[in-house]
Structure formats: C-alpha cells, structure tokens
Amino acid sequence: MGKRDDLIAKYAEDLKTKCGMEPDMALLTKVTIGCGPAIYNADASTVAGSQESELETVKENFLMKKLGLKDGPELMDAINSVIETYGRSERNKYRAVVYYMLTKHFGKESVYG
C-alpha cells in the first residue's frame, strides 16, 4: 500500500470513530485525490476549525469553486456543523474528512462522479 492508501485508511477510521459514520470508500478516495499534494503536508492536510480565515478558505475554494455552490449563510452553517461533528476539541481535523462530510452534506457526490 502506498502513502495515499495509508492516509485514506486513516481518514476512514476518523469518519467511523470520531464522526460516527460509515464512509463511502470510493467517494472518500476521490475526495482525497482531489485534495492533491496538500494531504502530504502536515499544515495543509488539516483544517483549523477555530480560525475564521481557514473556514472562509474552505467555503470559497471548496464549497463555491469545487462544488459549485452559491454563497450564503448555509455554507458556513454546514462547515460549522461538520466541525462540530468532527469534534471542536479534535486537534487534527483532516481536510479530506471535512471535505468528504461537506460533499455528503450537500449531496454533491456527482462532482466526483
């Protein structure tokens, strides 16, 4: 198994144990690949849930650009809901896991079809 496969397994484990959901492995793999080389960078691979600027970046670059959603208060509500599900106190909130949950939340799996 390669490094990416190891990371995908780690993300799946987080979804099961920390978020209480059974991951769709095909979608999780596609979301992880979509994150590109960021998953290998310690800083870029996680989302700082308490930093407003970081959450704004997730909203603009992922929800609006990647998923094609229109800006509105529901975007930030969804991000906060995902951060809450992951656990605010959880130190490492992996970007791929956050993106996966947001993709599921908005029913945008087709973007990765």
mmCIF file of N, CA, C and O in Angstrom:
data_model
loop_
_atom_site.group_PDB
_atom_site.id
_atom_site.type_symbol
_atom_site.label_atom_id
_atom_site.label_comp_id
_atom_site.label_asym_id
_atom_site.label_seq_id
_atom_site.Cartn_x
_atom_site.Cartn_y
_atom_site.Cartn_z
ATOM 1 N N MET A 1 0.827 -1.199 0.000
ATOM 2 C CA MET A 1 0.000 0.000 0.000
ATOM 3 C C MET A 1 0.865 1.253 0.000
ATOM 4 O O MET A 1 1.872 1.304 0.673
ATOM 5 N N GLY A 2 0.438 2.235 -0.753
ATOM 6 C CA GLY A 2 1.186 3.482 -0.815
ATOM 7 C C GLY A 2 0.790 4.423 0.302
ATOM 8 O O GLY A 2 -0.118 4.155 1.084
ATOM 9 N N LYS A 3 1.499 5.535 0.348
ATOM 10 C CA LYS A 3 1.250 6.535 1.389
ATOM 11 C C LYS A 3 -0.192 7.065 1.324
ATOM 12 O O LYS A 3 -0.842 7.234 2.343
ATOM 13 N N ARG A 4 -0.678 7.292 0.086
ATOM 14 C CA ARG A 4 -2.043 7.805 -0.052
ATOM 15 C C ARG A 4 -3.054 6.794 0.494
ATOM 16 O O ARG A 4 -4.008 7.171 1.175
ATOM 17 N N ASP A 5 -2.847 5.507 0.218
ATOM 18 C CA ASP A 5 -3.757 4.477 0.725
ATOM 19 C C ASP A 5 -3.765 4.458 2.251
ATOM 20 O O ASP A 5 -4.807 4.261 2.875
ATOM 21 N N ASP A 6 -2.587 4.658 2.842
ATOM 22 C CA ASP A 6 -2.490 4.704 4.308
ATOM 23 C C ASP A 6 -3.298 5.877 4.854
ATOM 24 O O ASP A 6 -3.992 5.752 5.862
ATOM 25 N N LEU A 7 -3.191 7.025 4.174
ATOM 26 C CA LEU A 7 -3.929 8.218 4.609
ATOM 27 C C LEU A 7 -5.435 8.002 4.467
ATOM 28 O O LEU A 7 -6.208 8.356 5.361
ATOM 29 N N ILE A 8 -5.857 7.402 3.361
ATOM 30 C CA ILE A 8 -7.287 7.144 3.138
ATOM 31 C C ILE A 8 -7.822 6.229 4.248
ATOM 32 O O ILE A 8 -8.912 6.453 4.778
ATOM 33 N N ALA A 9 -7.028 5.224 4.636
ATOM 34 C CA ALA A 9 -7.432 4.319 5.725
ATOM 35 C C ALA A 9 -7.564 5.097 7.034
ATOM 36 O O ALA A 9 -8.502 4.877 7.814
ATOM 37 N N LYS A 10 -6.637 6.033 7.262
ATOM 38 C CA LYS A 10 -6.675 6.864 8.475
ATOM 39 C C LYS A 10 -7.925 7.754 8.466
ATOM 40 O O LYS A 10 -8.608 7.905 9.475
ATOM 41 N N TYR A 11 -8.245 8.324 7.306
ATOM 42 C CA TYR A 11 -9.427 9.190 7.188
ATOM 43 C C TYR A 11 -10.705 8.374 7.424
ATOM 44 O O TYR A 11 -11.628 8.830 8.083
ATOM 45 N N ALA A 12 -10.742 7.160 6.875
ATOM 46 C CA ALA A 12 -11.914 6.290 7.052
ATOM 47 C C ALA A 12 -12.106 5.967 8.529
ATOM 48 O O ALA A 12 -13.230 5.969 9.043
ATOM 49 N N GLU A 13 -11.003 5.729 9.216
ATOM 50 C CA GLU A 13 -11.045 5.438 10.647
ATOM 51 C C GLU A 13 -11.599 6.641 11.424
ATOM 52 O O GLU A 13 -12.416 6.483 12.325
ATOM 53 N N ASP A 14 -11.164 7.852 11.051
ATOM 54 C CA ASP A 14 -11.678 9.072 11.690
ATOM 55 C C ASP A 14 -13.187 9.198 11.467
ATOM 56 O O ASP A 14 -13.927 9.549 12.382
ATOM 57 N N LEU A 15 -13.630 8.920 10.246
ATOM 58 C CA LEU A 15 -15.063 9.021 9.943
ATOM 59 C C LEU A 15 -15.859 8.050 10.811
ATOM 60 O O LEU A 15 -16.923 8.387 11.316
ATOM 61 N N LYS A 16 -15.327 6.841 10.999
ATOM 62 C CA LYS A 16 -16.021 5.825 11.801
ATOM 63 C C LYS A 16 -16.004 6.171 13.280
ATOM 64 O O LYS A 16 -17.047 6.196 13.930
ATOM 65 N N THR A 17 -14.811 6.437 13.827
ATOM 66 C CA THR A 17 -14.673 6.589 15.272
ATOM 67 C C THR A 17 -15.008 7.981 15.791
ATOM 68 O O THR A 17 -15.617 8.107 16.839
ATOM 69 N N LYS A 18 -14.628 9.012 15.071
ATOM 70 C CA LYS A 18 -14.831 10.382 15.571
ATOM 71 C C LYS A 18 -16.116 11.021 15.069
ATOM 72 O O LYS A 18 -16.674 11.892 15.719
ATOM 73 N N CYS A 19 -16.561 10.602 13.886
ATOM 74 C CA CYS A 19 -17.734 11.238 13.290
ATOM 75 C C CYS A 19 -18.959 10.324 13.290
ATOM 76 O O CYS A 19 -20.052 10.764 12.930
ATOM 77 N N GLY A 20 -18.751 9.064 13.635
ATOM 78 C CA GLY A 20 -19.868 8.124 13.718
ATOM 79 C C GLY A 20 -20.554 7.829 12.404
ATOM 80 O O GLY A 20 -21.765 7.649 12.348
ATOM 81 N N MET A 21 -19.783 7.797 11.312
ATOM 82 C CA MET A 21 -20.401 7.472 10.022
ATOM 83 C C MET A 21 -19.583 6.421 9.289
ATOM 84 O O MET A 21 -18.372 6.335 9.454
ATOM 85 N N GLU A 22 -20.282 5.628 8.504
ATOM 86 C CA GLU A 22 -19.638 4.589 7.698
ATOM 87 C C GLU A 22 -19.237 5.240 6.375
ATOM 88 O O GLU A 22 -20.096 5.691 5.625
ATOM 89 N N PRO A 23 -17.941 5.318 6.083
ATOM 90 C CA PRO A 23 -17.519 6.024 4.867
ATOM 91 C C PRO A 23 -17.797 5.268 3.580
ATOM 92 O O PRO A 23 -17.731 4.041 3.540
ATOM 93 N N ASP A 24 -18.126 6.025 2.555
ATOM 94 C CA ASP A 24 -18.231 5.517 1.186
ATOM 95 C C ASP A 24 -16.788 5.589 0.679
ATOM 96 O O ASP A 24 -16.288 6.665 0.357
ATOM 97 N N MET A 25 -16.126 4.438 0.635
ATOM 98 C CA MET A 25 -14.687 4.422 0.328
ATOM 99 C C MET A 25 -14.355 4.972 -1.058
ATOM 100 O O MET A 25 -13.337 5.618 -1.241
ATOM 101 N N ALA A 26 -15.212 4.720 -2.030
ATOM 102 C CA ALA A 26 -14.953 5.230 -3.386
ATOM 103 C C ALA A 26 -14.968 6.761 -3.384
ATOM 104 O O ALA A 26 -14.080 7.395 -3.950
ATOM 105 N N LEU A 27 -15.972 7.330 -2.705
ATOM 106 C CA LEU A 27 -16.060 8.793 -2.631
ATOM 107 C C LEU A 27 -14.905 9.362 -1.808
ATOM 108 O O LEU A 27 -14.274 10.341 -2.219
ATOM 109 N N LEU A 28 -14.602 8.725 -0.682
ATOM 110 C CA LEU A 28 -13.506 9.202 0.168
ATOM 111 C C LEU A 28 -12.183 9.212 -0.616
ATOM 112 O O LEU A 28 -11.403 10.153 -0.521
ATOM 113 N N THR A 29 -11.969 8.181 -1.412
ATOM 114 C CA THR A 29 -10.751 8.100 -2.231
ATOM 115 C C THR A 29 -10.711 9.255 -3.229
ATOM 116 O O THR A 29 -9.686 9.924 -3.373
ATOM 117 N N LYS A 30 -11.840 9.514 -3.893
ATOM 118 C CA LYS A 30 -11.892 10.601 -4.886
ATOM 119 C C LYS A 30 -11.689 11.972 -4.233
ATOM 120 O O LYS A 30 -10.992 12.824 -4.792
ATOM 121 N N VAL A 31 -12.303 12.173 -3.062
ATOM 122 C CA VAL A 31 -12.149 13.456 -2.350
ATOM 123 C C VAL A 31 -10.682 13.638 -1.942
ATOM 124 O O VAL A 31 -10.106 14.710 -2.094
ATOM 125 N N THR A 32 -10.070 12.548 -1.451
ATOM 126 C CA THR A 32 -8.662 12.603 -1.032
ATOM 127 C C THR A 32 -7.770 12.947 -2.217
ATOM 128 O O THR A 32 -6.893 13.813 -2.114
ATOM 129 N N ILE A 33 -7.989 12.291 -3.349
ATOM 130 C CA ILE A 33 -7.201 12.574 -4.556
ATOM 131 C C ILE A 33 -7.419 14.031 -4.978
ATOM 132 O O ILE A 33 -6.486 14.723 -5.376
ATOM 133 N N GLY A 34 -8.658 14.502 -4.827
ATOM 134 C CA GLY A 34 -8.994 15.888 -5.176
ATOM 135 C C GLY A 34 -8.260 16.919 -4.337
ATOM 136 O O GLY A 34 -8.081 18.058 -4.756
ATOM 137 N N CYS A 35 -7.835 16.525 -3.139
ATOM 138 C CA CYS A 35 -7.089 17.450 -2.268
ATOM 139 C C CYS A 35 -5.661 17.652 -2.784
ATOM 140 O O CYS A 35 -4.980 18.579 -2.354
ATOM 141 N N GLY A 36 -5.234 16.771 -3.670
ATOM 142 C CA GLY A 36 -3.901 16.901 -4.258
ATOM 143 C C GLY A 36 -2.786 16.710 -3.244
ATOM 144 O O GLY A 36 -2.953 16.022 -2.240
ATOM 145 N N PRO A 37 -1.645 17.336 -3.512
ATOM 146 C CA PRO A 37 -0.471 17.148 -2.647
ATOM 147 C C PRO A 37 -0.639 17.703 -1.236
ATOM 148 O O PRO A 37 0.159 17.396 -0.356
ATOM 149 N N ALA A 38 -1.702 18.475 -0.985
ATOM 150 C CA ALA A 38 -1.924 19.052 0.351
ATOM 151 C C ALA A 38 -2.001 17.978 1.433
ATOM 152 O O ALA A 38 -1.618 18.220 2.574
ATOM 153 N N ILE A 39 -2.459 16.771 1.066
ATOM 154 C CA ILE A 39 -2.615 15.724 2.082
ATOM 155 C C ILE A 39 -1.288 15.261 2.662
ATOM 156 O O ILE A 39 -1.253 14.663 3.726
ATOM 157 N N TYR A 40 -0.197 15.547 1.951
ATOM 158 C CA TYR A 40 1.125 15.123 2.431
ATOM 159 C C TYR A 40 1.821 16.194 3.265
ATOM 160 O O TYR A 40 2.888 15.957 3.806
ATOM 161 N N ASN A 41 1.217 17.386 3.334
ATOM 162 C CA ASN A 41 1.808 18.493 4.081
ATOM 163 C C ASN A 41 1.108 18.594 5.429
ATOM 164 O O ASN A 41 -0.121 18.745 5.486
ATOM 165 N N ALA A 42 1.880 18.508 6.508
ATOM 166 C CA ALA A 42 1.299 18.485 7.859
ATOM 167 C C ALA A 42 0.338 19.641 8.113
ATOM 168 O O ALA A 42 -0.734 19.453 8.675
ATOM 169 N N ASP A 43 0.692 20.840 7.684
ATOM 170 C CA ASP A 43 -0.158 22.000 7.934
ATOM 171 C C ASP A 43 -1.369 22.017 6.994
ATOM 172 O O ASP A 43 -2.493 22.221 7.421
ATOM 173 N N ALA A 44 -1.130 21.800 5.719
ATOM 174 C CA ALA A 44 -2.201 21.887 4.720
ATOM 175 C C ALA A 44 -3.190 20.730 4.803
ATOM 176 O O ALA A 44 -4.331 20.849 4.354
ATOM 177 N N SER A 45 -2.780 19.603 5.388
ATOM 178 C CA SER A 45 -3.654 18.427 5.413
ATOM 179 C C SER A 45 -4.752 18.525 6.460
ATOM 180 O O SER A 45 -5.672 17.716 6.482
ATOM 181 N N THR A 46 -4.661 19.545 7.335
ATOM 182 C CA THR A 46 -5.685 19.701 8.368
ATOM 183 C C THR A 46 -6.401 21.040 8.224
ATOM 184 O O THR A 46 -5.891 21.966 7.593
ATOM 185 N N VAL A 47 -7.580 21.113 8.827
ATOM 186 C CA VAL A 47 -8.375 22.340 8.824
ATOM 187 C C VAL A 47 -8.383 22.878 10.254
ATOM 188 O O VAL A 47 -8.719 22.156 11.182
ATOM 189 N N ALA A 48 -7.988 24.131 10.405
ATOM 190 C CA ALA A 48 -8.007 24.774 11.726
ATOM 191 C C ALA A 48 -9.434 25.257 11.970
ATOM 192 O O ALA A 48 -9.836 26.318 11.490
ATOM 193 N N GLY A 49 -10.192 24.456 12.689
ATOM 194 C CA GLY A 49 -11.615 24.734 12.887
ATOM 195 C C GLY A 49 -11.937 25.999 13.647
ATOM 196 O O GLY A 49 -13.059 26.495 13.589
ATOM 197 N N SER A 50 -10.954 26.532 14.369
ATOM 198 C CA SER A 50 -11.230 27.729 15.158
ATOM 199 C C SER A 50 -10.757 29.003 14.460
ATOM 200 O O SER A 50 -10.951 30.094 14.980
ATOM 201 N N GLN A 51 -10.157 28.870 13.288
ATOM 202 C CA GLN A 51 -9.679 30.060 12.563
ATOM 203 C C GLN A 51 -10.683 30.465 11.501
ATOM 204 O O GLN A 51 -10.926 29.736 10.552
ATOM 205 N N GLU A 52 -11.259 31.649 11.689
ATOM 206 C CA GLU A 52 -12.266 32.154 10.768
ATOM 207 C C GLU A 52 -11.744 32.200 9.326
ATOM 208 O O GLU A 52 -12.449 31.832 8.396
ATOM 209 N N SER A 53 -10.475 32.638 9.158
ATOM 210 C CA SER A 53 -9.906 32.751 7.805
ATOM 211 C C SER A 53 -9.799 31.383 7.135
ATOM 212 O O SER A 53 -10.018 31.251 5.932
ATOM 213 N N GLU A 54 -9.492 30.365 7.915
ATOM 214 C CA GLU A 54 -9.383 28.998 7.382
ATOM 215 C C GLU A 54 -10.751 28.498 6.921
ATOM 216 O O GLU A 54 -10.880 27.901 5.854
ATOM 217 N N LEU A 55 -11.763 28.767 7.719
ATOM 218 C CA LEU A 55 -13.121 28.331 7.368
ATOM 219 C C LEU A 55 -13.623 29.078 6.132
ATOM 220 O O LEU A 55 -14.327 28.513 5.300
ATOM 221 N N GLU A 56 -13.230 30.324 6.006
ATOM 222 C CA GLU A 56 -13.589 31.137 4.839
ATOM 223 C C GLU A 56 -12.949 30.533 3.574
ATOM 224 O O GLU A 56 -13.569 30.468 2.519
ATOM 225 N N THR A 57 -11.698 30.075 3.712
ATOM 226 C CA THR A 57 -10.989 29.439 2.599
ATOM 227 C C THR A 57 -11.700 28.156 2.179
ATOM 228 O O THR A 57 -11.863 27.895 0.980
ATOM 229 N N VAL A 58 -12.118 27.353 3.144
ATOM 230 C CA VAL A 58 -12.852 26.117 2.843
ATOM 231 C C VAL A 58 -14.127 26.465 2.076
ATOM 232 O O VAL A 58 -14.457 25.841 1.070
ATOM 233 N N LYS A 59 -14.815 27.510 2.546
ATOM 234 C CA LYS A 59 -16.067 27.925 1.904
ATOM 235 C C LYS A 59 -15.819 28.352 0.457
ATOM 236 O O LYS A 59 -16.489 27.874 -0.457
ATOM 237 N N GLU A 60 -14.839 29.242 0.266
ATOM 238 C CA GLU A 60 -14.610 29.787 -1.077
ATOM 239 C C GLU A 60 -13.989 28.774 -2.033
ATOM 240 O O GLU A 60 -14.458 28.598 -3.151
ATOM 241 N N ASN A 61 -12.905 28.134 -1.595
ATOM 242 C CA ASN A 61 -12.178 27.250 -2.510
ATOM 243 C C ASN A 61 -12.810 25.886 -2.701
ATOM 244 O O ASN A 61 -12.668 25.286 -3.760
ATOM 245 N N PHE A 62 -13.493 25.383 -1.677
ATOM 246 C CA PHE A 62 -14.085 24.061 -1.825
ATOM 247 C C PHE A 62 -15.581 24.130 -2.149
ATOM 248 O O PHE A 62 -16.011 23.656 -3.189
ATOM 249 N N LEU A 63 -16.343 24.736 -1.269
ATOM 250 C CA LEU A 63 -17.795 24.733 -1.468
ATOM 251 C C LEU A 63 -18.226 25.505 -2.718
ATOM 252 O O LEU A 63 -19.056 25.037 -3.485
ATOM 253 N N MET A 64 -17.642 26.687 -2.910
ATOM 254 C CA MET A 64 -18.076 27.511 -4.030
ATOM 255 C C MET A 64 -17.377 27.141 -5.341
ATOM 256 O O MET A 64 -18.025 26.960 -6.362
ATOM 257 N N LYS A 65 -16.048 27.000 -5.309
ATOM 258 C CA LYS A 65 -15.319 26.696 -6.548
ATOM 259 C C LYS A 65 -15.471 25.227 -6.954
ATOM 260 O O LYS A 65 -15.847 24.924 -8.074
ATOM 261 N N LYS A 66 -15.157 24.315 -6.041
ATOM 262 C CA LYS A 66 -15.161 22.893 -6.383
ATOM 263 C C LYS A 66 -16.572 22.330 -6.508
ATOM 264 O O LYS A 66 -16.901 21.669 -7.480
ATOM 265 N N LEU A 67 -17.423 22.580 -5.506
ATOM 266 C CA LEU A 67 -18.770 22.010 -5.529
ATOM 267 C C LEU A 67 -19.779 22.887 -6.272
ATOM 268 O O LEU A 67 -20.890 22.460 -6.534
ATOM 269 N N GLY A 68 -19.376 24.118 -6.586
ATOM 270 C CA GLY A 68 -20.238 24.997 -7.373
ATOM 271 C C GLY A 68 -21.463 25.522 -6.634
ATOM 272 O O GLY A 68 -22.493 25.796 -7.242
ATOM 273 N N LEU A 69 -21.336 25.679 -5.315
ATOM 274 C CA LEU A 69 -22.470 26.172 -4.526
ATOM 275 C C LEU A 69 -22.485 27.706 -4.499
ATOM 276 O O LEU A 69 -21.446 28.338 -4.595
ATOM 277 N N LYS A 70 -23.686 28.256 -4.364
ATOM 278 C CA LYS A 70 -23.833 29.714 -4.265
ATOM 279 C C LYS A 70 -23.552 30.143 -2.826
ATOM 280 O O LYS A 70 -23.902 29.441 -1.883
ATOM 281 N N ASP A 71 -22.927 31.323 -2.687
ATOM 282 C CA ASP A 71 -22.607 31.836 -1.354
ATOM 283 C C ASP A 71 -23.890 32.120 -0.586
ATOM 284 O O ASP A 71 -24.870 32.584 -1.150
ATOM 285 N N GLY A 72 -23.850 31.821 0.686
ATOM 286 C CA GLY A 72 -24.999 32.084 1.554
ATOM 287 C C GLY A 72 -24.673 31.599 2.952
ATOM 288 O O GLY A 72 -23.701 30.861 3.137
ATOM 289 N N PRO A 73 -25.481 32.002 3.937
ATOM 290 C CA PRO A 73 -25.194 31.622 5.330
ATOM 291 C C PRO A 73 -25.185 30.109 5.547
ATOM 292 O O PRO A 73 -24.510 29.612 6.445
ATOM 293 N N GLU A 74 -25.912 29.363 4.699
ATOM 294 C CA GLU A 74 -25.967 27.904 4.880
ATOM 295 C C GLU A 74 -24.605 27.242 4.653
ATOM 296 O O GLU A 74 -24.343 26.173 5.193
ATOM 297 N N LEU A 75 -23.723 27.885 3.893
ATOM 298 C CA LEU A 75 -22.398 27.312 3.665
ATOM 299 C C LEU A 75 -21.592 27.294 4.964
ATOM 300 O O LEU A 75 -21.018 26.274 5.341
ATOM 301 N N MET A 76 -21.560 28.424 5.649
ATOM 302 C CA MET A 76 -20.815 28.497 6.909
ATOM 303 C C MET A 76 -21.497 27.645 7.979
ATOM 304 O O MET A 76 -20.825 27.018 8.796
ATOM 305 N N ASP A 77 -22.831 27.584 7.941
ATOM 306 C CA ASP A 77 -23.559 26.728 8.886
ATOM 307 C C ASP A 77 -23.132 25.270 8.695
ATOM 308 O O ASP A 77 -22.922 24.548 9.668
ATOM 309 N N ALA A 78 -23.014 24.853 7.437
ATOM 310 C CA ALA A 78 -22.626 23.467 7.140
ATOM 311 C C ALA A 78 -21.196 23.197 7.600
ATOM 312 O O ALA A 78 -20.917 22.139 8.183
ATOM 313 N N ILE A 79 -20.299 24.151 7.358
ATOM 314 C CA ILE A 79 -18.901 23.988 7.787
ATOM 315 C C ILE A 79 -18.853 23.842 9.302
ATOM 316 O O ILE A 79 -18.211 22.924 9.826
ATOM 317 N N ASN A 80 -19.563 24.707 10.014
ATOM 318 C CA ASN A 80 -19.573 24.641 11.478
ATOM 319 C C ASN A 80 -20.197 23.344 11.976
ATOM 320 O O ASN A 80 -19.735 22.767 12.957
ATOM 321 N N SER A 81 -21.209 22.872 11.281
ATOM 322 C CA SER A 81 -21.860 21.615 11.650
ATOM 323 C C SER A 81 -20.875 20.444 11.493
ATOM 324 O O SER A 81 -20.799 19.562 12.355
ATOM 325 N N VAL A 82 -20.116 20.453 10.402
ATOM 326 C CA VAL A 82 -19.119 19.405 10.158
ATOM 327 C C VAL A 82 -18.012 19.456 11.219
ATOM 328 O O VAL A 82 -17.608 18.422 11.753
ATOM 329 N N ILE A 83 -17.553 20.658 11.537
ATOM 330 C CA ILE A 83 -16.514 20.823 12.562
ATOM 331 C C ILE A 83 -17.046 20.305 13.904
ATOM 332 O O ILE A 83 -16.334 19.638 14.654
ATOM 333 N N GLU A 84 -18.307 20.599 14.176
ATOM 334 C CA GLU A 84 -18.957 20.137 15.410
ATOM 335 C C GLU A 84 -19.014 18.606 15.444
ATOM 336 O O GLU A 84 -18.694 17.986 16.457
ATOM 337 N N THR A 85 -19.410 18.002 14.317
ATOM 338 C CA THR A 85 -19.496 16.536 14.221
ATOM 339 C C THR A 85 -18.124 15.909 14.439
ATOM 340 O O THR A 85 -17.991 14.900 15.126
ATOM 341 N N TYR A 86 -17.106 16.514 13.826
ATOM 342 C CA TYR A 86 -15.730 16.004 13.936
ATOM 343 C C TYR A 86 -15.239 16.137 15.381
ATOM 344 O O TYR A 86 -14.479 15.324 15.872
ATOM 345 N N GLY A 87 -15.703 17.185 16.045
ATOM 346 C CA GLY A 87 -15.296 17.446 17.427
ATOM 347 C C GLY A 87 -14.409 18.680 17.472
ATOM 348 O O GLY A 87 -13.301 18.660 16.950
ATOM 349 N N ARG A 88 -14.935 19.763 18.033
ATOM 350 C CA ARG A 88 -14.170 21.020 18.095
ATOM 351 C C ARG A 88 -12.833 20.828 18.788
ATOM 352 O O ARG A 88 -11.847 21.444 18.431
ATOM 353 N N SER A 89 -12.813 19.937 19.791
ATOM 354 C CA SER A 89 -11.572 19.750 20.551
ATOM 355 C C SER A 89 -10.587 18.824 19.825
ATOM 356 O O SER A 89 -9.429 18.719 20.225
ATOM 357 N N GLU A 90 -11.042 18.179 18.763
ATOM 358 C CA GLU A 90 -10.163 17.277 17.998
ATOM 359 C C GLU A 90 -9.056 18.099 17.354
ATOM 360 O O GLU A 90 -9.325 18.999 16.577
ATOM 361 N N ARG A 91 -7.819 17.797 17.681
ATOM 362 C CA ARG A 91 -6.709 18.608 17.209
ATOM 363 C C ARG A 91 -6.501 18.494 15.701
ATOM 364 O O ARG A 91 -6.309 19.483 15.013
ATOM 365 N N ASN A 92 -6.502 17.267 15.194
ATOM 366 C CA ASN A 92 -6.286 17.059 13.760
ATOM 367 C C ASN A 92 -7.603 16.798 13.040
ATOM 368 O O ASN A 92 -8.118 15.691 13.062
ATOM 369 N N LYS A 93 -8.118 17.839 12.414
ATOM 370 C CA LYS A 93 -9.307 17.676 11.589
ATOM 371 C C LYS A 93 -8.795 17.610 10.153
ATOM 372 O O LYS A 93 -8.419 18.625 9.578
ATOM 373 N N TYR A 94 -8.741 16.397 9.630
ATOM 374 C CA TYR A 94 -8.163 16.228 8.295
ATOM 375 C C TYR A 94 -9.029 16.858 7.221
ATOM 376 O O TYR A 94 -10.242 16.693 7.203
ATOM 377 N N ARG A 95 -8.378 17.591 6.325
ATOM 378 C CA ARG A 95 -9.052 18.300 5.241
ATOM 379 C C ARG A 95 -9.914 17.350 4.410
ATOM 380 O O ARG A 95 -11.060 17.653 4.098
ATOM 381 N N ALA A 96 -9.363 16.191 4.063
ATOM 382 C CA ALA A 96 -10.110 15.242 3.232
ATOM 383 C C ALA A 96 -11.391 14.784 3.933
ATOM 384 O O ALA A 96 -12.424 14.602 3.289
ATOM 385 N N VAL A 97 -11.333 14.604 5.253
ATOM 386 C CA VAL A 97 -12.514 14.177 6.011
ATOM 387 C C VAL A 97 -13.554 15.300 6.040
ATOM 388 O O VAL A 97 -14.744 15.061 5.818
ATOM 389 N N VAL A 98 -13.096 16.522 6.284
ATOM 390 C CA VAL A 98 -14.006 17.676 6.302
ATOM 391 C C VAL A 98 -14.659 17.842 4.923
ATOM 392 O O VAL A 98 -15.883 17.999 4.813
ATOM 393 N N TYR A 99 -13.867 17.757 3.860
ATOM 394 C CA TYR A 99 -14.396 17.900 2.501
ATOM 395 C C TYR A 99 -15.380 16.772 2.179
ATOM 396 O O TYR A 99 -16.409 16.992 1.547
ATOM 397 N N TYR A 100 -15.038 15.557 2.626
ATOM 398 C CA TYR A 100 -15.916 14.413 2.394
ATOM 399 C C TYR A 100 -17.281 14.666 3.043
ATOM 400 O O TYR A 100 -18.321 14.498 2.409
ATOM 401 N N MET A 101 -17.265 15.097 4.316
ATOM 402 C CA MET A 101 -18.526 15.332 5.029
ATOM 403 C C MET A 101 -19.328 16.465 4.395
ATOM 404 O O MET A 101 -20.549 16.404 4.325
ATOM 405 N N LEU A 102 -18.644 17.499 3.912
ATOM 406 C CA LEU A 102 -19.338 18.608 3.247
ATOM 407 C C LEU A 102 -19.948 18.133 1.924
ATOM 408 O O LEU A 102 -21.070 18.518 1.579
ATOM 409 N N THR A 103 -19.218 17.297 1.198
ATOM 410 C CA THR A 103 -19.730 16.758 -0.066
ATOM 411 C C THR A 103 -21.007 15.967 0.191
ATOM 412 O O THR A 103 -22.009 16.128 -0.519
ATOM 413 N N LYS A 104 -20.988 15.129 1.232
ATOM 414 C CA LYS A 104 -22.167 14.337 1.600
ATOM 415 C C LYS A 104 -23.311 15.253 2.059
ATOM 416 O O LYS A 104 -24.455 15.060 1.658
ATOM 417 N N HIS A 105 -22.977 16.243 2.872
ATOM 418 C CA HIS A 105 -23.975 17.169 3.418
ATOM 419 C C HIS A 105 -24.787 17.834 2.299
ATOM 420 O O HIS A 105 -25.996 17.970 2.393
ATOM 421 N N PHE A 106 -24.094 18.276 1.255
ATOM 422 C CA PHE A 106 -24.761 18.980 0.174
ATOM 423 C C PHE A 106 -25.217 18.045 -0.958
ATOM 424 O O PHE A 106 -25.736 18.512 -1.958
ATOM 425 N N GLY A 107 -24.989 16.734 -0.796
ATOM 426 C CA GLY A 107 -25.403 15.791 -1.829
ATOM 427 C C GLY A 107 -24.706 16.025 -3.156
ATOM 428 O O GLY A 107 -25.294 15.883 -4.217
ATOM 429 N N LYS A 108 -23.423 16.409 -3.088
ATOM 430 C CA LYS A 108 -22.683 16.762 -4.308
ATOM 431 C C LYS A 108 -21.713 15.654 -4.744
ATOM 432 O O LYS A 108 -20.687 15.934 -5.369
ATOM 433 N N GLU A 109 -22.034 14.411 -4.416
ATOM 434 C CA GLU A 109 -21.157 13.299 -4.798
ATOM 435 C C GLU A 109 -20.890 13.258 -6.299
ATOM 436 O O GLU A 109 -19.837 12.821 -6.736
ATOM 437 N N SER A 110 -21.854 13.754 -7.079
ATOM 438 C CA SER A 110 -21.734 13.727 -8.544
ATOM 439 C C SER A 110 -20.531 14.527 -9.046
ATOM 440 O O SER A 110 -20.001 14.267 -10.120
ATOM 441 N N VAL A 111 -20.073 15.513 -8.248
ATOM 442 C CA VAL A 111 -18.897 16.313 -8.631
ATOM 443 C C VAL A 111 -17.676 15.388 -8.786
ATOM 444 O O VAL A 111 -16.826 15.618 -9.628
ATOM 445 N N TYR A 112 -17.665 14.310 -8.001
ATOM 446 C CA TYR A 112 -16.554 13.363 -8.040
ATOM 447 C C TYR A 112 -16.873 12.142 -8.886
ATOM 448 O O TYR A 112 -16.101 11.201 -8.941
ATOM 449 N N GLY A 113 -18.042 12.172 -9.565
ATOM 450 C CA GLY A 113 -18.503 11.019 -10.355
ATOM 451 C C GLY A 113 -17.544 10.715 -11.461
ATOM 452 O O GLY A 113 -17.379 9.657 -11.935
#
